[in-house]
mmCIF file of C-alpha atoms in Angstrom:
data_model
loop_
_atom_site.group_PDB
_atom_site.id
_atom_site.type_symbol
_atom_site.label_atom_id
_atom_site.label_comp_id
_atom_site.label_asym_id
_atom_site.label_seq_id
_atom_site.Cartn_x
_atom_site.Cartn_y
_atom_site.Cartn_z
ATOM 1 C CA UNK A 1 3.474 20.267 -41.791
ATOM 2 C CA UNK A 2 2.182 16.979 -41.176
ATOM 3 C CA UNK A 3 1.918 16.075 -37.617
ATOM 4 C CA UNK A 4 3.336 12.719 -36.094
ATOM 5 C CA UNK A 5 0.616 9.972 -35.433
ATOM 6 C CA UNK A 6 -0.657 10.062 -31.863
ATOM 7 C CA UNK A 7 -4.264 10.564 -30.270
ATOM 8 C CA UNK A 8 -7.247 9.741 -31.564
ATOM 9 C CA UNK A 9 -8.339 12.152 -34.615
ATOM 10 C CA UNK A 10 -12.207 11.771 -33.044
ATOM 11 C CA UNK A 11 -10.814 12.608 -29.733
ATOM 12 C CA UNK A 12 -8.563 15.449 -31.103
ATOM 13 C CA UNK A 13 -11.248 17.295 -32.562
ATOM 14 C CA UNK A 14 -13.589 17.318 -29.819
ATOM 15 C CA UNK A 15 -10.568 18.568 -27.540
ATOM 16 C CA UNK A 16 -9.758 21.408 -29.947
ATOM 17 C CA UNK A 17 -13.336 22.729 -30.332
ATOM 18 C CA UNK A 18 -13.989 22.356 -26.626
ATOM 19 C CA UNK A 19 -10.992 24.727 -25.812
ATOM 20 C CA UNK A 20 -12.042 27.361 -28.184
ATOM 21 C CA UNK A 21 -14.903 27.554 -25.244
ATOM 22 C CA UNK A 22 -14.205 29.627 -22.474
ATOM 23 C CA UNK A 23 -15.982 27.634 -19.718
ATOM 24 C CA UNK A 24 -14.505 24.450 -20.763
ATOM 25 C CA UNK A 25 -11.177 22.836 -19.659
ATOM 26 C CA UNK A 26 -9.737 19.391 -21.601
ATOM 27 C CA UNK A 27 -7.286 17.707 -19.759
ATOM 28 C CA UNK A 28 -5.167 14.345 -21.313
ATOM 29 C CA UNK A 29 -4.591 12.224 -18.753
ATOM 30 C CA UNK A 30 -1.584 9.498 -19.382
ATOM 31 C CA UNK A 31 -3.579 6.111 -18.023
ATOM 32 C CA UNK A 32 -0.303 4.430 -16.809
ATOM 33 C CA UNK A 33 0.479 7.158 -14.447
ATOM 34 C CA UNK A 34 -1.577 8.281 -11.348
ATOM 35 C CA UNK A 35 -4.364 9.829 -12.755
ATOM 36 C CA UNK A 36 -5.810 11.532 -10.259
ATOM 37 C CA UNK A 37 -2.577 13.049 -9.217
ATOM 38 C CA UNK A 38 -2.479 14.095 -12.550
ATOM 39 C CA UNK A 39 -5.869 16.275 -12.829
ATOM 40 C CA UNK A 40 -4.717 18.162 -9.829
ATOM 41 C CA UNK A 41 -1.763 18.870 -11.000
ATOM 42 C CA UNK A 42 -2.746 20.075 -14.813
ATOM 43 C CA UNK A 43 -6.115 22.133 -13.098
ATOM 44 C CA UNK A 44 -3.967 23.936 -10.961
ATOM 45 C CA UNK A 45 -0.992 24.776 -13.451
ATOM 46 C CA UNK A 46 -3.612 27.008 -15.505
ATOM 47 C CA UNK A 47 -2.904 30.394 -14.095
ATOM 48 C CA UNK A 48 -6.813 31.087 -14.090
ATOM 49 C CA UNK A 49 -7.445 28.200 -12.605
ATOM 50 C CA UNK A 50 -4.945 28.449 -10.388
ATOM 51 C CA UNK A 51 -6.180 32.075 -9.274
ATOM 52 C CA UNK A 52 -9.558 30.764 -8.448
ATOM 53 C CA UNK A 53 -8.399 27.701 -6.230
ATOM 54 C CA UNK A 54 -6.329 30.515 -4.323
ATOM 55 C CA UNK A 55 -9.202 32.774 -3.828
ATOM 56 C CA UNK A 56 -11.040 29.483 -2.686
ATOM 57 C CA UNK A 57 -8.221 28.833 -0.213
ATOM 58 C CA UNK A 58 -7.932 25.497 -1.282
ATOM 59 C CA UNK A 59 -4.202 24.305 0.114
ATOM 60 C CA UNK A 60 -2.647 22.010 -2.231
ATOM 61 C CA UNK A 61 1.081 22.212 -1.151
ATOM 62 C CA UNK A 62 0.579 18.866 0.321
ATOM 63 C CA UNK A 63 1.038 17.376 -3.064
ATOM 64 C CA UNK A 64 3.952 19.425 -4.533
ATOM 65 C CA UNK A 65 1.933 21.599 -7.002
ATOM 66 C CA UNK A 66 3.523 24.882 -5.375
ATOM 67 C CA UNK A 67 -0.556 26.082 -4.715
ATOM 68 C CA UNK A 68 0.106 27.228 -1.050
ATOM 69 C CA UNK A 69 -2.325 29.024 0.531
ATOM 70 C CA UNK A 70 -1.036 30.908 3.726
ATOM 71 C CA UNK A 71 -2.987 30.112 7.125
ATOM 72 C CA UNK A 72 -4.828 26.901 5.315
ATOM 73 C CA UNK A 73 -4.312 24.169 6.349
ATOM 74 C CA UNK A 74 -3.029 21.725 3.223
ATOM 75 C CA UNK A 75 -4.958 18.822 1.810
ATOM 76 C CA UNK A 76 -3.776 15.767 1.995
ATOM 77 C CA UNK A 77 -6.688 13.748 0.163
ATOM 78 C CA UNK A 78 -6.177 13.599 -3.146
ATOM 79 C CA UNK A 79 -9.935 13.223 -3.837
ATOM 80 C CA UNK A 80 -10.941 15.667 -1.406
ATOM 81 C CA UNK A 81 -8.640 18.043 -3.425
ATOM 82 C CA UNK A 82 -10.416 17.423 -6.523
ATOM 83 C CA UNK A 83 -13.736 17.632 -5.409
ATOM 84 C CA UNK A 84 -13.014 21.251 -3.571
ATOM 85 C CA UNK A 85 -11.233 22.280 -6.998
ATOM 86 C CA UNK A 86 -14.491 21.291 -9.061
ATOM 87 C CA UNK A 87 -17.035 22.616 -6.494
ATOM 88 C CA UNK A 88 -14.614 26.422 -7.038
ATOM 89 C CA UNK A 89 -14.546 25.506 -10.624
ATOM 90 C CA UNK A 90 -18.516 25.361 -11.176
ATOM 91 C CA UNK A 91 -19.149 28.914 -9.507
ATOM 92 C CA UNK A 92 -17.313 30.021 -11.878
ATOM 93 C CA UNK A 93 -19.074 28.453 -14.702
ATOM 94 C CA UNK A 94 -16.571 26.348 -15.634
ATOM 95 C CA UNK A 95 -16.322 22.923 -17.027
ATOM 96 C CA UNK A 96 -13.963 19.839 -17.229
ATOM 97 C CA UNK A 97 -13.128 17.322 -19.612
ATOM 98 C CA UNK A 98 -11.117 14.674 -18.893
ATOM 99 C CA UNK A 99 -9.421 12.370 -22.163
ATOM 100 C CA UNK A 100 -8.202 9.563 -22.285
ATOM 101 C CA UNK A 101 -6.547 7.522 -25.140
ATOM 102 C CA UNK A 102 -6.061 4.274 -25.657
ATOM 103 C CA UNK A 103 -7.226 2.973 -22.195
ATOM 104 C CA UNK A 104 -6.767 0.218 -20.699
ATOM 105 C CA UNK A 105 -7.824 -1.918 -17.037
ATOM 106 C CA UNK A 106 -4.111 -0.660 -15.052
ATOM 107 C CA UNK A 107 -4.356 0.202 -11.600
ATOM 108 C CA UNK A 108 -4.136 3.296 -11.980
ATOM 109 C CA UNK A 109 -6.971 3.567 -14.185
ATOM 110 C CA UNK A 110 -9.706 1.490 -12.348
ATOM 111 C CA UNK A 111 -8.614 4.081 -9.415
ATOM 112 C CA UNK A 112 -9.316 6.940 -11.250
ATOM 113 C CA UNK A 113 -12.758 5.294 -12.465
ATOM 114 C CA UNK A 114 -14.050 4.578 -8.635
ATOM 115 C CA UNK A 115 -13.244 8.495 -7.977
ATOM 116 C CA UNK A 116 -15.086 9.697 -11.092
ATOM 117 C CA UNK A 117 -18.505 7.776 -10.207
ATOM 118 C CA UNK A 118 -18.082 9.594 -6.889
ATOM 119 C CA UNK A 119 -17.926 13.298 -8.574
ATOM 120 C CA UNK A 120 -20.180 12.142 -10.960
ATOM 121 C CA UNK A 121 -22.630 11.116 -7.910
ATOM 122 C CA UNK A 122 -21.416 14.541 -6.533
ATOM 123 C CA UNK A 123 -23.515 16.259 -9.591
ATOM 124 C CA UNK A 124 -19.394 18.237 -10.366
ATOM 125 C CA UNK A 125 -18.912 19.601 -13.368
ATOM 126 C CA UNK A 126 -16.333 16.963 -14.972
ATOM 127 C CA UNK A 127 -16.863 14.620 -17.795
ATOM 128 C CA UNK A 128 -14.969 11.599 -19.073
ATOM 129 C CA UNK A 129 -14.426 10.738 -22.872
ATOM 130 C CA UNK A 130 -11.784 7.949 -23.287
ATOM 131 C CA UNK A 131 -10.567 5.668 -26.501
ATOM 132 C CA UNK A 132 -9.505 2.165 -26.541
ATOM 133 C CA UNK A 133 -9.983 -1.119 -28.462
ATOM 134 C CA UNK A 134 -13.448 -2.713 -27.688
ATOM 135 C CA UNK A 135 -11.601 -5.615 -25.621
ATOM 136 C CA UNK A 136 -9.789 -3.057 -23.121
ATOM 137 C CA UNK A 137 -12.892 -1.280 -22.280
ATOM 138 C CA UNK A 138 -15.408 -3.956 -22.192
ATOM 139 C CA UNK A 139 -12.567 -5.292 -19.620
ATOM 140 C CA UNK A 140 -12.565 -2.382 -17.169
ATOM 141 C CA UNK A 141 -16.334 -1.632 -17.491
ATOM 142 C CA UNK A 142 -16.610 -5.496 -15.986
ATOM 143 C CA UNK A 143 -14.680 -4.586 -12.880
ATOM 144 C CA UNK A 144 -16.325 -5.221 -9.503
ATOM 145 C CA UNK A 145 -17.883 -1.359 -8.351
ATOM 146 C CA UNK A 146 -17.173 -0.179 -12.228
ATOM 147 C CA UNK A 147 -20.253 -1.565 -13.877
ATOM 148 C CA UNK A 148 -21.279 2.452 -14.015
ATOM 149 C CA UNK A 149 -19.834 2.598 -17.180
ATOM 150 C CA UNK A 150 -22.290 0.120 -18.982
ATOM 151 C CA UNK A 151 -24.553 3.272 -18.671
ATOM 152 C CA UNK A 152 -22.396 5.682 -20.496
ATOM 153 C CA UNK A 153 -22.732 6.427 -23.589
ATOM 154 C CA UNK A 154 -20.599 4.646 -26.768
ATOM 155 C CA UNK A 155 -19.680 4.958 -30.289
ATOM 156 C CA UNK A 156 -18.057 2.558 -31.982
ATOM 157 C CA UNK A 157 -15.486 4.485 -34.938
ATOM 158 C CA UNK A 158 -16.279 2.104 -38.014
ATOM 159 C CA UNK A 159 -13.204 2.176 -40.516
ATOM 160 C CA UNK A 160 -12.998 5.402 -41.994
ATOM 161 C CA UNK A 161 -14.069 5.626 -45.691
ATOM 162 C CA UNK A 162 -11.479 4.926 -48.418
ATOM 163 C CA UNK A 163 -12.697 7.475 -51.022
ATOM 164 C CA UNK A 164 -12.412 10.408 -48.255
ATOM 165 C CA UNK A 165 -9.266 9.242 -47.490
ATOM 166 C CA UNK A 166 -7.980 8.988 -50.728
ATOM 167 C CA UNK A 167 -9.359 12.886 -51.703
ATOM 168 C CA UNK A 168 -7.545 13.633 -48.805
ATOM 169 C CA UNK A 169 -4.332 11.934 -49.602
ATOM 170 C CA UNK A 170 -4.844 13.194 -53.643
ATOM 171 C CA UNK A 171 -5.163 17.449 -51.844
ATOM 172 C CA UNK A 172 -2.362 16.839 -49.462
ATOM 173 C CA UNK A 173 0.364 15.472 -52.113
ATOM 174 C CA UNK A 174 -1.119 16.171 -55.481
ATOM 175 C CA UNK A 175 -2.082 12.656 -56.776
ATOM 176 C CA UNK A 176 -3.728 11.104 -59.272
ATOM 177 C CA UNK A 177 -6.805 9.663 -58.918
ATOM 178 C CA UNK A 178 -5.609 5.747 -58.962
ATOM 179 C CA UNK A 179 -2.490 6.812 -57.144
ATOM 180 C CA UNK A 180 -4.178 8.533 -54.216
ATOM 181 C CA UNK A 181 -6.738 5.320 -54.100
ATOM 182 C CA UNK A 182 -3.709 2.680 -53.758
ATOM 183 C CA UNK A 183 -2.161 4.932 -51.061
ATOM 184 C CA UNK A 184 -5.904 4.962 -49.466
ATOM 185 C CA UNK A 185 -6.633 1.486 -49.530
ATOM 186 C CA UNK A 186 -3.468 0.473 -47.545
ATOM 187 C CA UNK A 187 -4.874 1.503 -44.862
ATOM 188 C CA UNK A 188 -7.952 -0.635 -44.715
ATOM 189 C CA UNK A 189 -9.396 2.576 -43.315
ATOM 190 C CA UNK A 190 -8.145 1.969 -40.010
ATOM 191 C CA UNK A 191 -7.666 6.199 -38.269
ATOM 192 C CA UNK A 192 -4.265 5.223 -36.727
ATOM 193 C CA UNK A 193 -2.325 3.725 -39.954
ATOM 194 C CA UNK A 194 -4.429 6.914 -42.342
ATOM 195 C CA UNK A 195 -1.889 8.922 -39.826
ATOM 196 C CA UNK A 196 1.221 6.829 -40.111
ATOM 197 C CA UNK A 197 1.145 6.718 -43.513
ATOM 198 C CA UNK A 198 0.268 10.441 -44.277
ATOM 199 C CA UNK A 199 3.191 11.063 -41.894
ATOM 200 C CA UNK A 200 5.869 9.360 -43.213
ATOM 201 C CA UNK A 201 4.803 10.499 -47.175
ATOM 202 C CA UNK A 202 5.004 14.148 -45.810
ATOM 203 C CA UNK A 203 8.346 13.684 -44.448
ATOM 204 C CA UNK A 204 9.181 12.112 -47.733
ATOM 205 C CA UNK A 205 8.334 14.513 -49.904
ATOM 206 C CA UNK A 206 5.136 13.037 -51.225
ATOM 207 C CA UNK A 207 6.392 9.341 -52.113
ATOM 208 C CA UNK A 208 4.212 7.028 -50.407
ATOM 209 C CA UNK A 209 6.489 3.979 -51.807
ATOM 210 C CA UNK A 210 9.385 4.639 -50.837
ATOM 211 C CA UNK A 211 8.182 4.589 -46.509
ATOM 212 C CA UNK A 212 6.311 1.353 -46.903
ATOM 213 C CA UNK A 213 8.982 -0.265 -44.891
ATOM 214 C CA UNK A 214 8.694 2.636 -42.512
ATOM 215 C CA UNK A 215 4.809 2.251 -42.328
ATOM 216 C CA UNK A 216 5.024 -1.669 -41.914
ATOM 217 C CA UNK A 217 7.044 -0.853 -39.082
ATOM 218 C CA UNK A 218 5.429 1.748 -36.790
ATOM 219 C CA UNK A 219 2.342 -0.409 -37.168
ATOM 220 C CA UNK A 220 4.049 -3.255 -36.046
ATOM 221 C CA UNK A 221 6.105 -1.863 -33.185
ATOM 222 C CA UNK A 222 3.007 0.747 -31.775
ATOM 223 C CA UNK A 223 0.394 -1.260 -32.389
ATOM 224 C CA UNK A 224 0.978 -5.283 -33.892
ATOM 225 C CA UNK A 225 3.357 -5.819 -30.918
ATOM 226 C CA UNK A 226 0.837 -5.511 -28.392
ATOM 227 C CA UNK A 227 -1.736 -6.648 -29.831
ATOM 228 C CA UNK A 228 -0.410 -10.009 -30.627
ATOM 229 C CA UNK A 229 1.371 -10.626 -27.305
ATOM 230 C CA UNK A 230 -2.171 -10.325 -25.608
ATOM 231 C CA UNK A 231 -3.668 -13.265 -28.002
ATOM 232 C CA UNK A 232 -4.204 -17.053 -26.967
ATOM 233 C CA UNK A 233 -2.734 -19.531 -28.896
ATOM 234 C CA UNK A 234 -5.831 -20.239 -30.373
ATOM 235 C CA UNK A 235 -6.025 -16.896 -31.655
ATOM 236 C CA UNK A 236 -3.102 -16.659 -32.768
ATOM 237 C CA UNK A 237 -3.423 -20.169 -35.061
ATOM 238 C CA UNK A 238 -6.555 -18.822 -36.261
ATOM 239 C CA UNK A 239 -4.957 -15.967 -37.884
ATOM 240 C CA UNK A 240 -2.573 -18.387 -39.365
ATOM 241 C CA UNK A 241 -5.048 -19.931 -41.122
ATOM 242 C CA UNK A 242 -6.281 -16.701 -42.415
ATOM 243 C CA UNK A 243 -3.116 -15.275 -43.511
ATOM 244 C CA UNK A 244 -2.086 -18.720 -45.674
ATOM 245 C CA UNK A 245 -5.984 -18.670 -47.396
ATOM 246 C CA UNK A 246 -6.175 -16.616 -50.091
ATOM 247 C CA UNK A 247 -9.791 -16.204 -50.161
ATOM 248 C CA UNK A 248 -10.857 -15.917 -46.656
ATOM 249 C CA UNK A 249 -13.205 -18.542 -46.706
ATOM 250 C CA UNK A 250 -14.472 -19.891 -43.775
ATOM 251 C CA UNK A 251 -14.346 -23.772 -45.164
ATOM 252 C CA UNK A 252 -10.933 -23.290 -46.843
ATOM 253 C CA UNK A 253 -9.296 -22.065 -43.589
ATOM 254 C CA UNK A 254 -10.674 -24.559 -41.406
ATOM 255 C CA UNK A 255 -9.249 -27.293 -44.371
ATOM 256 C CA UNK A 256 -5.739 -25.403 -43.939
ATOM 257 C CA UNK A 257 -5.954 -25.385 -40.163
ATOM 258 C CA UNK A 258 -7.824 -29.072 -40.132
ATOM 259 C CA UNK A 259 -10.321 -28.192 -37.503
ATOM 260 C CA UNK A 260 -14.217 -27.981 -38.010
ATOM 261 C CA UNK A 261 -16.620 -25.093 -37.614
ATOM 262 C CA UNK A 262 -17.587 -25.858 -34.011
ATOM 263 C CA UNK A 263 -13.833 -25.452 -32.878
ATOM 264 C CA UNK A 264 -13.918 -22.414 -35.507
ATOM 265 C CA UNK A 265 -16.880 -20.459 -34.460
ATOM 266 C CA UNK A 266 -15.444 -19.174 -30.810
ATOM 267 C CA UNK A 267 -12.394 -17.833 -31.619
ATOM 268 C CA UNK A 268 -13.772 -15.957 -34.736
ATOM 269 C CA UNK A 269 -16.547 -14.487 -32.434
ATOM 270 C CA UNK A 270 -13.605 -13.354 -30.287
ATOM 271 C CA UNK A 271 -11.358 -12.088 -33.020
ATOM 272 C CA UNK A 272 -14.479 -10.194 -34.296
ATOM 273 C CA UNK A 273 -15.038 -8.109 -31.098
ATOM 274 C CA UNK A 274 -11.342 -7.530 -30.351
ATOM 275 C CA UNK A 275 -11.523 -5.612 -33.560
ATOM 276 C CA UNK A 276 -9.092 -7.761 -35.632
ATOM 277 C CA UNK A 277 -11.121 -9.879 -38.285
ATOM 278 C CA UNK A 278 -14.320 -8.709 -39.849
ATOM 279 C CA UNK A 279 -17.483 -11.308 -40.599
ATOM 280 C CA UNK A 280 -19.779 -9.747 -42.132
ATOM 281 C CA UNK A 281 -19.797 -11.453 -45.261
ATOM 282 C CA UNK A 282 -21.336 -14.704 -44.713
ATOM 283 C CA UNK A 283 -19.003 -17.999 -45.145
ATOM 284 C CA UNK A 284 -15.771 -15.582 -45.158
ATOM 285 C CA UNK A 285 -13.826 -13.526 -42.992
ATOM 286 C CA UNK A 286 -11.458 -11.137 -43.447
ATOM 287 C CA UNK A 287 -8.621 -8.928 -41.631
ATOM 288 C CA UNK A 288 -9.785 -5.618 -40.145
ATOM 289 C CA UNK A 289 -5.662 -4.001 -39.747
ATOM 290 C CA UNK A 290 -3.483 -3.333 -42.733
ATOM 291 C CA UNK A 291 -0.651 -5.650 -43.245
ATOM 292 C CA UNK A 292 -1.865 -7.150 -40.227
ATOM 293 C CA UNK A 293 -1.668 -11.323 -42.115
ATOM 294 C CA UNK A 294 2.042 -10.659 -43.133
ATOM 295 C CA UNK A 295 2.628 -9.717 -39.273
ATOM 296 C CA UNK A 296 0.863 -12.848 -38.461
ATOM 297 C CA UNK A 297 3.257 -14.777 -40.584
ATOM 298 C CA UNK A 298 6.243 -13.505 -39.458
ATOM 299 C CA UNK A 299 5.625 -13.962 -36.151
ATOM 300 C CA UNK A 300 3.579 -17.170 -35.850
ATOM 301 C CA UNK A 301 5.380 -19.948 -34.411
ATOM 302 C CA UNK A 302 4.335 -22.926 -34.840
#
């Protein structure tokens, strides 16, 4: 059966061949909630794990995990907590990895960040692969004592390719050829909407036409929503202009939105790197998210 869209395929596959490994732990962390909090809590529900931080007479009954060690006294240090659990953790031989998808600068998040450049420092086994738009991390990685993260290491998912996902599509629910390529090419490649739209022709037996609607939807209420209420106003005319030109010419939007190319050039820079328009043809640009102009038109107010 075809799974509901959710994380990150990149991020799922690393996860699942990670935890066919015996000395490596994956652990999703939800960004909006207290992260570190959260680690604790999911290390020491593993009943191996759990068995080890005993033996280490590590105390964590201060924070409501039921790990009680009789005699010990309880941490109350969140941080302290992790660091003892990690230090037990790599006599063992074991590793963690800590995901994150979709992130974002919250609180909660930039916390967590500050705490992992300590363990990091510490030389603990724990490593950090997170997901998000360009814009949200190039956001936290600018955050006073976060600038760490410049160093680490990134790749940038390009647009998956249409043909793969179209042989994919034409396997999964026995298509023709030019069938199976339409169905492909409404996603614009983008991972997340290859999901939705798999999805919702699974759970209708195969007929990608009749859950267009559907699709049009869950793109615009998981994804369109946010992204739009985060965009200036200048943004936001911008992509105006693009969804009323036909031809995504440069000259004929700036005609339709009756500004010139110096006014132009900043907010298409911007829209570039927040992953919405592409530019790479010269003199033209072009939207990056399926059905992402007719949200623009529906929703631009003028």
């Amino acid at each position: 059966m075809c799974k509901k869209p959710g994380k990150t395929v990149f991020m799922t596959e690393i996860a699942k061949k990670l935890n066919k490994k015996g000395d490596w732990i994956v652990a999703e962390l939800n960004p909006e909630k207290d992260m570190l909090l959260g680690l604790a809590a999911k290390l020491s529900s593993e009943n191996e794990l759990a068995r080890i931080f005993k033996a280490a007479k590590i105390n964590l009954s201060f924070f409501g995990f039921g790990l009680e060690v009789t005699g010990q006294t309880p941490i109350t240090d969140i941080e302290t907590a992790i660091t003892k659990m990690m230090e037990s953790l790599r006599k063992h031989g074991k590793r963690v990895l800590i995901t994150v998808d979709e992130v974002t600068s919250t609180q909660t998040m930039r916390e967590f960040a500050s705490a992992f450049q300590i363990f990091v420092r510490q030389d603990l086994p724990i490593f950090l692969l997170m997901t998000g738009l360009y814009e949200n991390v190039n956001v936290l990685q600018n955050e006073k004592n976060l600038t760490f993260l410049y160093r680490a290491p990134k790749i940038e998912l390009k647009p998956l390719n249409i043909g793969t996902i179209a042989k994919n599509y034409k396997g999964k629910f026995k298509l023709d050829d030019d069938t199976a390529l339409h169905m492909a090419k409404l996603t614009r490649g983008y991972s997340f909407a290859f999901q939705v739209l798999g999805y919702f022709t699974w759970e209708n037996d195969g007929d990608y036409e009749g859950i267009l609607s559907d699709y049009k939807q869950y793109l615009d209420d998981y994804v369109y929503d946010k992204i739009w209420s985060e965009l200036s106003r200048g943004d936001k005319r911008i992509l105006y202009g693009m969804a009323k030109c036909e031809n995504g010419k440069i000259s004929s939007i700036r005609e339709i939105l009756g500004i010139e190319t110096n006014e132009f050039n900043p907010y298409r820079k911007r829209l570039i790197k927040k992953g919405i328009v592409n530019g790479d043809e010269r003199g033209y640009v072009k939207f990056v998210l399926p059905l992402f102009e007719q949200y623009v038109l529906e929703n631009y107010d003028e």
